[in-house]
Tab-separated table of C-alpha atoms in Angstrom:
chain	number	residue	atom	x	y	z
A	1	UNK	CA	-34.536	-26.276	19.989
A	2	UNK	CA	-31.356	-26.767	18.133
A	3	UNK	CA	-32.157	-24.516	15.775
A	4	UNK	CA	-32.938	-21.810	18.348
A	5	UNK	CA	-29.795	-22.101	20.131
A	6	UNK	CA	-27.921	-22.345	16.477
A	7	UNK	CA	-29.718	-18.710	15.835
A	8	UNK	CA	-29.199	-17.258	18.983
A	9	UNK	CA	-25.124	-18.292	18.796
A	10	UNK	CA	-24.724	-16.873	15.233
A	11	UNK	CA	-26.977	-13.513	16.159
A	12	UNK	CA	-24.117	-12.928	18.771
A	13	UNK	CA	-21.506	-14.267	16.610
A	14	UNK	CA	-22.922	-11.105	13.934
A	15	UNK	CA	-23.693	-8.735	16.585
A	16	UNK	CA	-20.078	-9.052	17.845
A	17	UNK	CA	-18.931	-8.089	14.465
A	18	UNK	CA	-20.672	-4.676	13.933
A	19	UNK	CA	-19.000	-1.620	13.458
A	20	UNK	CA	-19.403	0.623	15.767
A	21	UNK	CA	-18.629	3.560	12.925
A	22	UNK	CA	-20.510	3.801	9.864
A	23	UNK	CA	-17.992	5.202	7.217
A	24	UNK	CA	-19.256	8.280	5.233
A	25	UNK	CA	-18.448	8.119	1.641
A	26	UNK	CA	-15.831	10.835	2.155
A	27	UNK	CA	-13.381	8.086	4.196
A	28	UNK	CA	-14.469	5.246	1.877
A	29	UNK	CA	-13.100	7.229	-0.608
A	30	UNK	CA	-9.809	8.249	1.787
A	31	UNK	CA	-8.847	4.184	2.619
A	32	UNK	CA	-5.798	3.480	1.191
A	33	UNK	CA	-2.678	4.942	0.618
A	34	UNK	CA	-1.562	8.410	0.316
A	35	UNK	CA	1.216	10.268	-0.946
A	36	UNK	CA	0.774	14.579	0.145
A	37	UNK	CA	3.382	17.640	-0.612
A	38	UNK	CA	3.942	20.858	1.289
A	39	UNK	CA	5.888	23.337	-0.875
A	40	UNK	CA	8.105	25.654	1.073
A	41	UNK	CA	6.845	28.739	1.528
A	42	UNK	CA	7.987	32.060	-0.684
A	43	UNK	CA	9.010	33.871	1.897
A	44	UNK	CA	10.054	31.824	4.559
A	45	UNK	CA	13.842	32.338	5.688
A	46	UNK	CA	14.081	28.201	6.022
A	47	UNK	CA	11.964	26.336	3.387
A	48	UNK	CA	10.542	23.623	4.582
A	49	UNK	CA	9.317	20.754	2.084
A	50	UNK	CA	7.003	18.220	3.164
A	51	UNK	CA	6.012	14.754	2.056
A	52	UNK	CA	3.830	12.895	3.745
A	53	UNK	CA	2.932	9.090	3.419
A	54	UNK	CA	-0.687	8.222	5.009
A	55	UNK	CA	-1.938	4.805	5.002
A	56	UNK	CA	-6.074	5.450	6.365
A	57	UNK	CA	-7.587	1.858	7.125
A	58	UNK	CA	-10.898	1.248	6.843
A	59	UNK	CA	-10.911	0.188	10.665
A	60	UNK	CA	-10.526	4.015	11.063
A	61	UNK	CA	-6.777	3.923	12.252
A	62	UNK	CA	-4.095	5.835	10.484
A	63	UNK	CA	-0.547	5.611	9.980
A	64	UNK	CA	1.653	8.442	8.995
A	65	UNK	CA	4.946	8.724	8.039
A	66	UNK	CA	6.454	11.828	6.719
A	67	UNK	CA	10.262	13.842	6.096
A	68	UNK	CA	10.450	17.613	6.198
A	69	UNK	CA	13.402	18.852	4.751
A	70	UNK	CA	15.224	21.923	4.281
A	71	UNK	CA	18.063	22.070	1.304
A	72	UNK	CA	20.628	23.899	2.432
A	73	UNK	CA	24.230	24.466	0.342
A	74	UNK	CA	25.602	21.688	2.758
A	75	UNK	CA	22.744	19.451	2.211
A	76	UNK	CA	19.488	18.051	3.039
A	77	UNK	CA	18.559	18.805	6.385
A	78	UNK	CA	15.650	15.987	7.125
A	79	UNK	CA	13.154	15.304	9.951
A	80	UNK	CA	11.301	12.308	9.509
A	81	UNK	CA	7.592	12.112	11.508
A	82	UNK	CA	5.748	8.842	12.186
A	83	UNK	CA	2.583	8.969	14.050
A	84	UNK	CA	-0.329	6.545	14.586
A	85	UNK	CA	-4.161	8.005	15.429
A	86	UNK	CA	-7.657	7.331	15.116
A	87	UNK	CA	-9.232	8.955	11.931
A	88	UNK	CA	-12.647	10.291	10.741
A	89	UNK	CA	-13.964	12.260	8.099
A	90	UNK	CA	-17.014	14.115	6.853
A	91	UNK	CA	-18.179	17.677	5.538
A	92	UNK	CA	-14.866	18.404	4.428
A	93	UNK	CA	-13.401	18.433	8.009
A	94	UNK	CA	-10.546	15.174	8.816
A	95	UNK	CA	-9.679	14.509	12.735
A	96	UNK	CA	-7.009	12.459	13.950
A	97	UNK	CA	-6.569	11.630	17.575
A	98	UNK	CA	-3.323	10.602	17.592
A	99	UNK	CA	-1.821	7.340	19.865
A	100	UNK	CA	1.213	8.010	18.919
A	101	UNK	CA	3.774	10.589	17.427
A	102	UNK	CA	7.645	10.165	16.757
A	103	UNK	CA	9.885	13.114	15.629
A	104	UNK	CA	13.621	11.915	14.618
A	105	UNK	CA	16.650	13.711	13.173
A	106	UNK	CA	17.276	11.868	9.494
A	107	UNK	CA	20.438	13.994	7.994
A	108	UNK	CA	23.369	12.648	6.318
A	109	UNK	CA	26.604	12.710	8.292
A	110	UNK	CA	27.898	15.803	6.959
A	111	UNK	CA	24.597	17.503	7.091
A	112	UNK	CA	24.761	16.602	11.393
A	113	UNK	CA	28.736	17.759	11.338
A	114	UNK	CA	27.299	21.038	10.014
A	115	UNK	CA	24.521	21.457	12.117
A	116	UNK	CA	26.657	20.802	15.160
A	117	UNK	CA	28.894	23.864	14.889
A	118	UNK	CA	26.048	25.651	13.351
A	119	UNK	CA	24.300	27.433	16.756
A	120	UNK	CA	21.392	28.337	14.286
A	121	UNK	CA	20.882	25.175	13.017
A	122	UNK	CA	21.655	23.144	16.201
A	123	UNK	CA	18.829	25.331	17.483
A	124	UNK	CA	16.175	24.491	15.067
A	125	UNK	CA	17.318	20.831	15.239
A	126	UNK	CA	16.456	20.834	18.797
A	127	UNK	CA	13.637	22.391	18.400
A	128	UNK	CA	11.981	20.562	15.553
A	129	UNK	CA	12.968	16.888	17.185
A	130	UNK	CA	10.904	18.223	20.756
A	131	UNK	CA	8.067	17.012	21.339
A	132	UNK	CA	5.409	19.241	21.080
A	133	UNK	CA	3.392	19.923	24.119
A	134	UNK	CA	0.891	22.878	22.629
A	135	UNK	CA	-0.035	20.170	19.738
A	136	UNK	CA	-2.357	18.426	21.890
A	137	UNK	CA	-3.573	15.124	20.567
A	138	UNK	CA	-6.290	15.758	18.003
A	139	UNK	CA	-5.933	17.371	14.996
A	140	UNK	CA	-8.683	19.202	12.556
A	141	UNK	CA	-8.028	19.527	9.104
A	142	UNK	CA	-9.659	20.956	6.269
A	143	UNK	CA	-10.163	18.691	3.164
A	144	UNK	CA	-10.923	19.635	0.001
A	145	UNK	CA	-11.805	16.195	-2.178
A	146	UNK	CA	-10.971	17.185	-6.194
A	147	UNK	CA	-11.064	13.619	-6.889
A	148	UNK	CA	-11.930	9.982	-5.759
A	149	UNK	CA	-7.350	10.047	-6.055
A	150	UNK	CA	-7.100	14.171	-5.297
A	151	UNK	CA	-7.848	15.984	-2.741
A	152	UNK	CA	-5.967	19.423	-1.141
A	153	UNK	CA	-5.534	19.412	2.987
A	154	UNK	CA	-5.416	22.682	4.964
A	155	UNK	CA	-3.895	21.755	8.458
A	156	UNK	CA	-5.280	23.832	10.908
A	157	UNK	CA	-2.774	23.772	13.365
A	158	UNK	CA	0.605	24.599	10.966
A	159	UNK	CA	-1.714	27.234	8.588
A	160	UNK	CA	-0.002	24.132	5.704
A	161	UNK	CA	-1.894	23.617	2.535
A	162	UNK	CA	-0.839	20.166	1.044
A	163	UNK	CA	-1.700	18.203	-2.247
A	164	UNK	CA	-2.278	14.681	-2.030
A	165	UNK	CA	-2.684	11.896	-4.646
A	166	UNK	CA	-3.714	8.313	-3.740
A	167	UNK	CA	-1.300	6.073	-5.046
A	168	UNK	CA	-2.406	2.831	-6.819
A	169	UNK	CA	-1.935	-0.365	-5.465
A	170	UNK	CA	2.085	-1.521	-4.703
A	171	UNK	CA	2.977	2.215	-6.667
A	172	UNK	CA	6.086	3.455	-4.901
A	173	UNK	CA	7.028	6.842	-5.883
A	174	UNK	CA	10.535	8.383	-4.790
A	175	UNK	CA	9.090	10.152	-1.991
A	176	UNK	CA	7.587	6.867	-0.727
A	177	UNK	CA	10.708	4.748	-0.984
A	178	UNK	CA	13.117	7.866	0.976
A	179	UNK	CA	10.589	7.612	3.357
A	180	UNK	CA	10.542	3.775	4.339
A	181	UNK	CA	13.996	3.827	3.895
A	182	UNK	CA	14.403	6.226	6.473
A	183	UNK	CA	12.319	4.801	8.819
A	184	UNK	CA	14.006	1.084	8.359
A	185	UNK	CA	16.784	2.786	8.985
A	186	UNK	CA	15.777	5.312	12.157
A	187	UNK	CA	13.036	2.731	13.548
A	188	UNK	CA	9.264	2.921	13.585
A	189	UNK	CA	6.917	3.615	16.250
């Protein structure tokens, strides 16, 4: 009788512990950290650069941090993103449903003197800070593994085709560290 009871407790014990989502081997191969670029566009009259710095956990939740940044003769204009969302992947298609999204301002001082008597620029500032409420909450993006550490992203919604490389483990690169540094400094989500 012990023994029954003993079986029955663990078989709830294990059937409390399932996952609910069976990982394909495209987001086995996604867990971990991730470092992704955005060139600026040719022909765009601002260029925007953008790093992103994705952590996907194998629980299938997501954290993103990312700058975009615009050089400008007076400096760095930077925007710094942080979101948090729900992630899957298969058939070369990646979905987040986000939970959370954050959009601050990250310039130096003199970059945010020069953007304040800068109509242009305090326009785009305000703009790019807003949240954005045609966005929605899920996102579709095409994915293009080159790699098990490579693969090129095609976000739907911004027409953006980044280049990502999975970092090793503790590898910081100089994208990474501006990054965290900005959002120790700014505040996370």
């Amino acid at each position: 009788m012990r023994k029954l009871i003993l079986g029955g407790f663990v078989a709830v014990l294990f059937s409390g512990c399932t996952v609910a989502h069976q990982q394909t081997g495209q987001e086995q191969a996604l867990v971990g950290d991730w470092i992704c670029h955005v060139k600026p566009a040719a022909k765009s009259p601002l260029p925007v650069e953008h790093f992103d710095y994705v952590t996907y956990h194998a629980d299938q939740t997501v954290l993103l941090r990312g700058i975009s940044q615009i050089d400008t003769k007076e400096g760095w204009m930077r925007y710094l993103l942080q979101a948090k969302a729900k992630w899957q992947a298969s058939d070369g298609k990646l979905s987040y449903d986000f939970t959370d999204r954050l959009f601050k301002t990250a310039h130096s001082p003199q970059v945010a003197k020069i953007i304040e008597q800068s109509p242009e620029f305090k326009e785009y500032d305000k703009e790019f800070v807003s949240p954005c409420n045609s966005c929605g909450n899920h996102l579709d993006m095409k994915i293009k593994m080159k790699s098990p550490t490579r693969m090129t992203n095609f976000n739907t919604y911004t027409k953006e085709t980044s280049q990502c490389r999975k970092l090793g483990a503790g590898e910081k690169t100089k994208e990474v560290k501006l990054i965290e540094k900005l959002v120790k400094e700014k505040g996370s989500i």
